[in-house]
Short mmCIF file of C-alpha atoms in Angstrom, two decimals:
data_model
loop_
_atom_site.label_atom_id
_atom_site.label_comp_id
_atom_site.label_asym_id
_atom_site.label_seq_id
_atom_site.Cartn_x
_atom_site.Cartn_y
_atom_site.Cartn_z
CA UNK A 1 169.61 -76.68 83.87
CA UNK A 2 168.21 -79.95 84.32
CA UNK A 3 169.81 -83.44 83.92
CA UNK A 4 170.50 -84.46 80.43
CA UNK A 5 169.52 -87.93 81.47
CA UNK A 6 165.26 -87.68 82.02
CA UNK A 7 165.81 -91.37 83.06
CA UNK A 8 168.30 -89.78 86.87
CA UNK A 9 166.83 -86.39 86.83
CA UNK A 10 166.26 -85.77 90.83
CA UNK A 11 165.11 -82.00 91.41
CA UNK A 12 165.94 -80.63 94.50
CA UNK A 13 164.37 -78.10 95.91
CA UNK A 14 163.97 -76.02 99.63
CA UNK A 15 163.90 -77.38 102.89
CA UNK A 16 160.39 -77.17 104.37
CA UNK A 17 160.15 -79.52 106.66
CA UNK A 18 156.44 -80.16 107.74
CA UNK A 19 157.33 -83.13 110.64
CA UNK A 20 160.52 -83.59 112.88
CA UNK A 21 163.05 -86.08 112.20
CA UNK A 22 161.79 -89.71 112.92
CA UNK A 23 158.41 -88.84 113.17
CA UNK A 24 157.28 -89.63 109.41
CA UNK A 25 159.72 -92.76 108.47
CA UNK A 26 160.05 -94.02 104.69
CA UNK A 27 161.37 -97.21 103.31
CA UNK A 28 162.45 -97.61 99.92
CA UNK A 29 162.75 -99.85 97.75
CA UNK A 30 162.69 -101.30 94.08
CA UNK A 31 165.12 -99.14 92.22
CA UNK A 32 164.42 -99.57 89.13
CA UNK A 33 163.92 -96.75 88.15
CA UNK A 34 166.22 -93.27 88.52
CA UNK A 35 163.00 -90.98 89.78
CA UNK A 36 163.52 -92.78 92.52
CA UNK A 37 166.07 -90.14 93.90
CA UNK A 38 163.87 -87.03 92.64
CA UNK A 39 161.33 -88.78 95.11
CA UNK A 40 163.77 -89.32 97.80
CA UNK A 41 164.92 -86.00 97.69
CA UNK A 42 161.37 -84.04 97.63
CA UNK A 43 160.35 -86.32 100.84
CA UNK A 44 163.47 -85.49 102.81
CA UNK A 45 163.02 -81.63 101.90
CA UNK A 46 159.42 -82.16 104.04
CA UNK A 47 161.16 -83.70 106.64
CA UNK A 48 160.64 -87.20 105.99
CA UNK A 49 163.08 -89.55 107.54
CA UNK A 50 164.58 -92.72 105.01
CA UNK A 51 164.93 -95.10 107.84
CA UNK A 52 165.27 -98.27 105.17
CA UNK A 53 166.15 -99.16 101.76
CA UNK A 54 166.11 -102.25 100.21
CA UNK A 55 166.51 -103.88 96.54
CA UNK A 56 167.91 -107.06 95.79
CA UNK A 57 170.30 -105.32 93.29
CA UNK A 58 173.62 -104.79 95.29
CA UNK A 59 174.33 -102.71 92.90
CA UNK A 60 171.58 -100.56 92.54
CA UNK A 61 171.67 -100.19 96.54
CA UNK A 62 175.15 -98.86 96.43
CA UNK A 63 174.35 -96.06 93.54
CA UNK A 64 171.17 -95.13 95.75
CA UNK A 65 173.65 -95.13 98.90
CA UNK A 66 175.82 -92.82 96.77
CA UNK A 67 173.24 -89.60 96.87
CA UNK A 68 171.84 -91.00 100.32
CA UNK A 69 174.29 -92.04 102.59
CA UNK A 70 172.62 -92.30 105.81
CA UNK A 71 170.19 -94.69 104.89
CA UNK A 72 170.32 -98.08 106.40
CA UNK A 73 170.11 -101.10 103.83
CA UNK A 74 167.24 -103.76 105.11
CA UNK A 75 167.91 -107.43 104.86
CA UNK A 76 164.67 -107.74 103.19
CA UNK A 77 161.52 -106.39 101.99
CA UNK A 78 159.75 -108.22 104.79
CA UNK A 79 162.08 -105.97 107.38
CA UNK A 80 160.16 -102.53 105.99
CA UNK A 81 156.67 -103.55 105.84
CA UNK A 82 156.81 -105.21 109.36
CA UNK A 83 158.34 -102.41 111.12
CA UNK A 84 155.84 -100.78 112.91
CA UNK A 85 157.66 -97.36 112.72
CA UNK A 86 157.75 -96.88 108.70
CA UNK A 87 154.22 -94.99 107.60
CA UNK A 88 155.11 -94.74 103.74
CA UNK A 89 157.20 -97.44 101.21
CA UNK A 90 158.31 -95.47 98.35
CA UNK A 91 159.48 -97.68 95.12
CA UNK A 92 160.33 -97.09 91.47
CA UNK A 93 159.76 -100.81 90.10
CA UNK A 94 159.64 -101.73 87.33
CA UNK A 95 156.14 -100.61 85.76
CA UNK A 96 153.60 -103.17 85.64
CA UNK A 97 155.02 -104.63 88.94
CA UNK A 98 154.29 -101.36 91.16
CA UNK A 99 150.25 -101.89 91.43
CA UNK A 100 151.18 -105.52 93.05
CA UNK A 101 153.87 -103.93 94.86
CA UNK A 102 151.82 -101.16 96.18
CA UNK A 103 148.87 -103.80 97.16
CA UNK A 104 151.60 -105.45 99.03
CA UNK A 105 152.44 -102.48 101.18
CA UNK A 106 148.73 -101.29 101.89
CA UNK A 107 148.02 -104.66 102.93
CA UNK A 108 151.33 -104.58 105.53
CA UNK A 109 149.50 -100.90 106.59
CA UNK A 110 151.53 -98.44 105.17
CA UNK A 111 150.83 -95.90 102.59
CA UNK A 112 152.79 -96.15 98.83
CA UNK A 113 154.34 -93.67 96.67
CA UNK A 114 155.48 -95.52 93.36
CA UNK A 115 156.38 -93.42 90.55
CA UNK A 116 154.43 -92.87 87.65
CA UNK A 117 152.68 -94.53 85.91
CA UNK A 118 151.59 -96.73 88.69
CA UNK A 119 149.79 -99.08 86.64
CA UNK A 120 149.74 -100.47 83.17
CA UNK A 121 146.78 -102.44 82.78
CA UNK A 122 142.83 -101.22 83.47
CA UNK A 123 142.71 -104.66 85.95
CA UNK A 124 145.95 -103.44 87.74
CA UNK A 125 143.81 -100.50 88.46
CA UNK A 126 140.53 -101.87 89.77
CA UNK A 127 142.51 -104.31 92.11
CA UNK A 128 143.74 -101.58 93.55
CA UNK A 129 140.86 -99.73 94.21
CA UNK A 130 139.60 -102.17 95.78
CA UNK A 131 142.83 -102.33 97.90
CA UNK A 132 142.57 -98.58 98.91
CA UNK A 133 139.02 -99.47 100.13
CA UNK A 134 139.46 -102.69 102.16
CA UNK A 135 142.67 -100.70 103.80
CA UNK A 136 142.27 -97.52 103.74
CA UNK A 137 145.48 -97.00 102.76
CA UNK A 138 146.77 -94.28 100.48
CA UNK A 139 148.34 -94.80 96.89
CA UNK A 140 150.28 -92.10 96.11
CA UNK A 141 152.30 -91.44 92.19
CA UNK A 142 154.85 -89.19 91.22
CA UNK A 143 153.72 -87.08 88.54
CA UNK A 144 156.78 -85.25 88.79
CA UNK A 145 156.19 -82.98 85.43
CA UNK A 146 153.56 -81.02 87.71
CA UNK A 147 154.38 -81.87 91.36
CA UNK A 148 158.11 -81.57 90.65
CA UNK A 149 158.66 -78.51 88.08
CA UNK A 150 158.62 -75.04 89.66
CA UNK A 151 156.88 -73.43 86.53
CA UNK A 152 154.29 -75.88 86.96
CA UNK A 153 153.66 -75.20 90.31
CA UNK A 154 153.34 -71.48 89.79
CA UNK A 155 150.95 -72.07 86.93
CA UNK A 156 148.30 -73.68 89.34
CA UNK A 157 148.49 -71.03 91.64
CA UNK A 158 148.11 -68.42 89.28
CA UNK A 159 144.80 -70.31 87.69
CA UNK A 160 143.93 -70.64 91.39
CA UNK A 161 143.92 -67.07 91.55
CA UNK A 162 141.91 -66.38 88.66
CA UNK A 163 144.46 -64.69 86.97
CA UNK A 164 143.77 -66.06 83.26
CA UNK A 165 139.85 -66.58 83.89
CA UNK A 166 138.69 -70.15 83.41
CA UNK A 167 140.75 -72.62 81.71
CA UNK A 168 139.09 -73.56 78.47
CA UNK A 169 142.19 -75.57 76.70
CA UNK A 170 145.47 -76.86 77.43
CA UNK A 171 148.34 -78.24 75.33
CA UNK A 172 150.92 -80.44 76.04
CA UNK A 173 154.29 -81.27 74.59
CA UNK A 174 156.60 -83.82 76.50
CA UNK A 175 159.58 -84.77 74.64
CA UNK A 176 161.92 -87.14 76.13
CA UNK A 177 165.93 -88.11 75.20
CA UNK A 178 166.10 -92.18 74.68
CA UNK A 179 169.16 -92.95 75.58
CA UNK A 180 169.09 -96.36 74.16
CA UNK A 181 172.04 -97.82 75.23
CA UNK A 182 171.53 -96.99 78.68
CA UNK A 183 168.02 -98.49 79.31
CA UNK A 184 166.26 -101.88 80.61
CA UNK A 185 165.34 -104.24 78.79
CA UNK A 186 161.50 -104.03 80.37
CA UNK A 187 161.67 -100.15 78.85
CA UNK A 188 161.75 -102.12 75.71
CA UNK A 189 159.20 -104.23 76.66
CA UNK A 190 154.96 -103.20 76.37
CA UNK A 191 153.86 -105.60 78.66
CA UNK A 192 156.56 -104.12 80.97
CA UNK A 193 156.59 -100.54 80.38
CA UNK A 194 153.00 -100.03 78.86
CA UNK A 195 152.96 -97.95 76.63
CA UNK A 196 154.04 -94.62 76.00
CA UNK A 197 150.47 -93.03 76.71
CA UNK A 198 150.14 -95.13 79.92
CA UNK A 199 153.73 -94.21 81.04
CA UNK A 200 154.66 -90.24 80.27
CA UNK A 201 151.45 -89.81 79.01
CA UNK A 202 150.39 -90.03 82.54
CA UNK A 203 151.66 -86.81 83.42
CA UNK A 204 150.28 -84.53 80.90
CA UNK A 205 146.58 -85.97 81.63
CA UNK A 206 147.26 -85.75 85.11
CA UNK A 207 147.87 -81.83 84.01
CA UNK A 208 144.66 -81.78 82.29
CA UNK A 209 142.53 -82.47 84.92
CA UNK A 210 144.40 -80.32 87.71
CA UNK A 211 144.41 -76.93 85.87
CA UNK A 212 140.82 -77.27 84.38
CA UNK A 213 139.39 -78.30 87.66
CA UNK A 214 138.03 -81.29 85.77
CA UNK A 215 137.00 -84.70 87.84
CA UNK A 216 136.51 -86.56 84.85
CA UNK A 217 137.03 -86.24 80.82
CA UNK A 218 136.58 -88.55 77.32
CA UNK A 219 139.78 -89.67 75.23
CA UNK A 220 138.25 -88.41 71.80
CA UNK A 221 141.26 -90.08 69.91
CA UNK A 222 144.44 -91.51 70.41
CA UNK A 223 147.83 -92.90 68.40
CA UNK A 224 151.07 -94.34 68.94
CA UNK A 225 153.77 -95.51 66.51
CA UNK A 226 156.98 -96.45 66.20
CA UNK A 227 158.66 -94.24 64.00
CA UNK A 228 162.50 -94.76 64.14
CA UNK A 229 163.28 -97.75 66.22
CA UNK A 230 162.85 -101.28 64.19
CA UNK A 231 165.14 -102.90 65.99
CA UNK A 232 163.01 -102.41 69.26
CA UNK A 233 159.45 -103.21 67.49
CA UNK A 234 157.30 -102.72 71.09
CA UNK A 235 158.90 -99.37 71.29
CA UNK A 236 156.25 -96.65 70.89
CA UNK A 237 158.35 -93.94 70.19
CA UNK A 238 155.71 -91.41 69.42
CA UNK A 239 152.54 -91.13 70.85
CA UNK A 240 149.52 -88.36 71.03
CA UNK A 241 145.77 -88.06 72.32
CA UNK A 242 142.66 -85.55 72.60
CA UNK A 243 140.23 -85.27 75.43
CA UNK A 244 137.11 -83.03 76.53
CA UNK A 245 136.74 -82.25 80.32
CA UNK A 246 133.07 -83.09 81.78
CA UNK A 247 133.25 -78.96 82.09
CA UNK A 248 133.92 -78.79 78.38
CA UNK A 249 137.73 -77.55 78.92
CA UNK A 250 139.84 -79.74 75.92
CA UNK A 251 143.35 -81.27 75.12
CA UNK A 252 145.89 -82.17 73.10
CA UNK A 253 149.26 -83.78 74.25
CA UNK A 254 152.15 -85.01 71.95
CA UNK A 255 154.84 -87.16 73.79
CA UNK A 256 157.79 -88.71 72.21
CA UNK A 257 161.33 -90.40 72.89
CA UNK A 258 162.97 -87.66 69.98
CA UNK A 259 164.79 -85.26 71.84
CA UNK A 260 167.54 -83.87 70.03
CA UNK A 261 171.69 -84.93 71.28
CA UNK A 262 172.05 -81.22 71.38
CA UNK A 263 169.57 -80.25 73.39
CA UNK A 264 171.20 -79.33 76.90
CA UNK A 265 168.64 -81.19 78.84
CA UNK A 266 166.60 -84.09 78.56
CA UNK A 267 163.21 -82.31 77.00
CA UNK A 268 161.83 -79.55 75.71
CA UNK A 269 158.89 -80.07 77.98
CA UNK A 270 156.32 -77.45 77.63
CA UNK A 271 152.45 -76.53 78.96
CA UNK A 272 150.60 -74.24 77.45
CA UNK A 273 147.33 -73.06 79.09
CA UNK A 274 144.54 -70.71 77.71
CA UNK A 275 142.09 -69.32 79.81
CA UNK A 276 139.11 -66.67 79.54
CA UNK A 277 141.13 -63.68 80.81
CA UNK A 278 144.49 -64.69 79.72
CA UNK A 279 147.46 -67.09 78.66
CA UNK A 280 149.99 -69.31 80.04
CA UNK A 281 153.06 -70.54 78.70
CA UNK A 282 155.68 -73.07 80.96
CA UNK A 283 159.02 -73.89 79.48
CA UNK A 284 159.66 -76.87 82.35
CA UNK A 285 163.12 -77.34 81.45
CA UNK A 286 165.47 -75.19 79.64
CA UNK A 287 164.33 -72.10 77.08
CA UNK A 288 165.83 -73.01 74.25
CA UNK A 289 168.62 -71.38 72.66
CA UNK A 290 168.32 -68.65 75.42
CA UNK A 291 168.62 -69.55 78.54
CA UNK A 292 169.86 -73.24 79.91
CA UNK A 293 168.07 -73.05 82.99
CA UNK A 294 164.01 -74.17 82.81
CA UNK A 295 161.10 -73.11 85.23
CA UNK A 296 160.11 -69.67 83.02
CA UNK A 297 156.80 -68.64 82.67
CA UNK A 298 154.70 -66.41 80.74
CA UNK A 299 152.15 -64.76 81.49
CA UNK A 300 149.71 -62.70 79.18
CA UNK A 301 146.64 -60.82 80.70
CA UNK A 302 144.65 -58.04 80.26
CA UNK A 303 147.58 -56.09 81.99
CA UNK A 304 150.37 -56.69 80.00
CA UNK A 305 153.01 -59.66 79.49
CA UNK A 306 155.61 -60.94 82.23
CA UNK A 307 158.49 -63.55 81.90
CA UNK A 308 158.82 -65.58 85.44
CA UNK A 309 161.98 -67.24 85.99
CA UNK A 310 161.29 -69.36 88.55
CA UNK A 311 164.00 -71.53 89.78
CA UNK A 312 164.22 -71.12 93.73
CA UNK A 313 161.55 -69.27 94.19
CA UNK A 314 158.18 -71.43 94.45
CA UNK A 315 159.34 -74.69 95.54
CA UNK A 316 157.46 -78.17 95.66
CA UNK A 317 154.68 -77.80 98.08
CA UNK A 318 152.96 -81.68 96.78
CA UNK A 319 156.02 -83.68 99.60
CA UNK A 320 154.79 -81.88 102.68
CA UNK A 321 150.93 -81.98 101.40
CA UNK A 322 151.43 -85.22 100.85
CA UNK A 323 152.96 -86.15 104.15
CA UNK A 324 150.73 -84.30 106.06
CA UNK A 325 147.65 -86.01 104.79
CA UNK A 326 149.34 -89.29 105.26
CA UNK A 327 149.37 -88.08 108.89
CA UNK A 328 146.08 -86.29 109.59
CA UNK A 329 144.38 -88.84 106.91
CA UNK A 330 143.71 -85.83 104.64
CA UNK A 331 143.45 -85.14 100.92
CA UNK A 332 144.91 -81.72 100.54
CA UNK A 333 148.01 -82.94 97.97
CA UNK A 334 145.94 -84.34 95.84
CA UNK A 335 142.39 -86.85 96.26
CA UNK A 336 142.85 -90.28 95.40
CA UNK A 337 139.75 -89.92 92.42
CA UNK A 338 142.41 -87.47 91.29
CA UNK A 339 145.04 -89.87 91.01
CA UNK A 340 142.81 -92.62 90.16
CA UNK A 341 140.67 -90.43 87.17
CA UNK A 342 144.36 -89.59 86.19
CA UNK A 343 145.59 -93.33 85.54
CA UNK A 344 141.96 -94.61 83.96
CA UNK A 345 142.16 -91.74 81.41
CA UNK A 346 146.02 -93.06 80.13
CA UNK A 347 144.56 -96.36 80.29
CA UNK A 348 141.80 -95.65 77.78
CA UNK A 349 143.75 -93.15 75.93
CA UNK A 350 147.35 -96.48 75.10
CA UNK A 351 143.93 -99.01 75.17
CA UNK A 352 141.79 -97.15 72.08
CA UNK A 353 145.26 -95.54 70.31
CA UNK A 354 145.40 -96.52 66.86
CA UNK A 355 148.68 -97.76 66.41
CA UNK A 356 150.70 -95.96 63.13
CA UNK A 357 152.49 -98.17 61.45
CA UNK A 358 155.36 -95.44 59.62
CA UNK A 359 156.33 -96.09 55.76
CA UNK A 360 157.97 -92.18 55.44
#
């Protein structure tokens, strides 16, 4: 079963370590966020070595020392991106501080994995391009609902395999737990945070355009609201879109902060995927009712029906793709249009949403 707290939940997975210890060093830093371990742990998995963290939050340090003891704390931020040794800064800032964050780093000639999203404005985005081209850098985000969920995982490679035909639609649903009392003030904050399409939006269209093969799509419509938090007015607490591939493959993705106190984890999250030949189901993190752990599948072909209950058994190839093409200078994780076609479409999809204002 997963975390019941989205805001620490830090899969781990098995150990398949594409380099040798020291050879692919990481510093860390700006823990502002919790996914911060769940990317800490997926690099270390591939072999990665966390030579450095850093934050000027004591106390954040020590919690991050807590699951990572080994890890030496820098003096500064300064200390990572001038040591010569350290080929990828990892961070969790807060959100519309990772773009300049991640600028920082390329400049200082290392490659950046923030988590997602990694930007919150359409400028934050183009600077960065730009970045990426004058350095040549790489900048990485942790769409962990795909990249980090076994059931996800499995569901590319079976559309890689043909096995449902061409993907023609895709739905999304990513329910979240709020929490309240336990978050930031910037998650309160739309200047900070962005947006609930810009933020977990981020994943599901990141989804989109992986399992239909699509470079590039149109937000047909978009909305946000805040439904049940008036005390916290910037809140979007509900938010939903619909876009069209360029190969005509469509989608629909509700995300929300409404999960349930009695669900056993911290969303419902759940793809569903239809293709030419055949249907996909993923229930990410727990089955409700049935079965408290998540990663099962379902599969529906011209053969039958199968349940997959994947949990152990496909791991997180994206770590070691990644490091590897931070290495060899490769794009086999993931391209950087990818990434960048991911983040634009968010953009457009929190910049055109019509905002709901609720009177139920």
């Amino acid at each position: 079963m997963g975390s019941k707290d989205g805001m620490n939940y830090a899969p781990k997975g098995k150990i398949n370590r594409v380099v040798e210890p020291g050879e692919f060093n990481v510093g860390v830093t700006a823990l502002d966020h919790g996914h911060i371990n769940g990317m800490t742990n997926g690099l270390i998995e591939a072999g990665a070595t966390i030579k450095y963290v850093y934050d000027p939050d004591a106390e954040k340090v020590a919690n991050y020392l807590e699951s990572f003891p080994d890890v030496t704390v820098a003096d500064s931020l300064e200390q990572i991106l001038e040591d010569p040794e350290i080929h990828l800064v990892a961070a969790a800032a807060v959100p519309n501080l990772r773009s300049a964050l991640g600028n920082r780093v390329m400049r200082a000639g290392k490659d950046y994995f923030t988590d997602k999203t990694g930007f919150t404005t359409t400028e934050q985005l183009e600077e960065t391009k730009k970045v990426v081209a004058e350095t040549g850098k790489k900048y990485w985000i942790y769409f962990s609902e795909r990249l980090h969920v076994e059931g996800a995982v499995f569901a590319g490679q079976l559309i890689d395999e043909g096995k449902i035909g061409r993907v023609i639609q895709v739905t999304g649903f990513g329910p979240h737990r709020l929490d309240k009392e336990k978050r930031p003030d910037w998650f309160f904050k739309k200047e900070q945070y962005g947006g609930i399409l810009a933020d977990i939006g981020s994943h599901q269209i990141e989804q989109f355009l992986h399992y239909t093969g699509n470079l590039d799509a149109k937000v047909l419509h978009s909305k946000v609201g805040n439904y049940n938090n008036p005390d916290t007015p910037e809140l979007e607490d509900y938010g939903d879109a619909t876009l069209v591939g360029d190969n005509g493959a469509t989608f629909i993705f509700k995300v929300d902060w409404f999960t349930p106190d009695g669900l056993g984890t911290w969303g419902d999250g759940r793809t569903f995927i239809t293709g030419t030949e055949g249907t996909i189901e993923i229930r990410k993190y727990i089955n409700v009712a049935t079965e408290q752990t998540g990663d099962h599948l379902f599969l529906v072909t011209k053969d039958g029906e199968e349940h997959y209950s994947l949990t152990g058994e496909v791991g997180f190839p994206f770590f070691g793709e990644m490091i590897l093409d931070c290495v060899n200078r490769t794009e086999n994780a993931m391209t950087q249009e990818h990434i960048f076609k991911a983040q634009e479409l968010c953009l457009k999809a929190q910049e055109q949403a019509l905002n709901i204002t609720a009177n139920l």
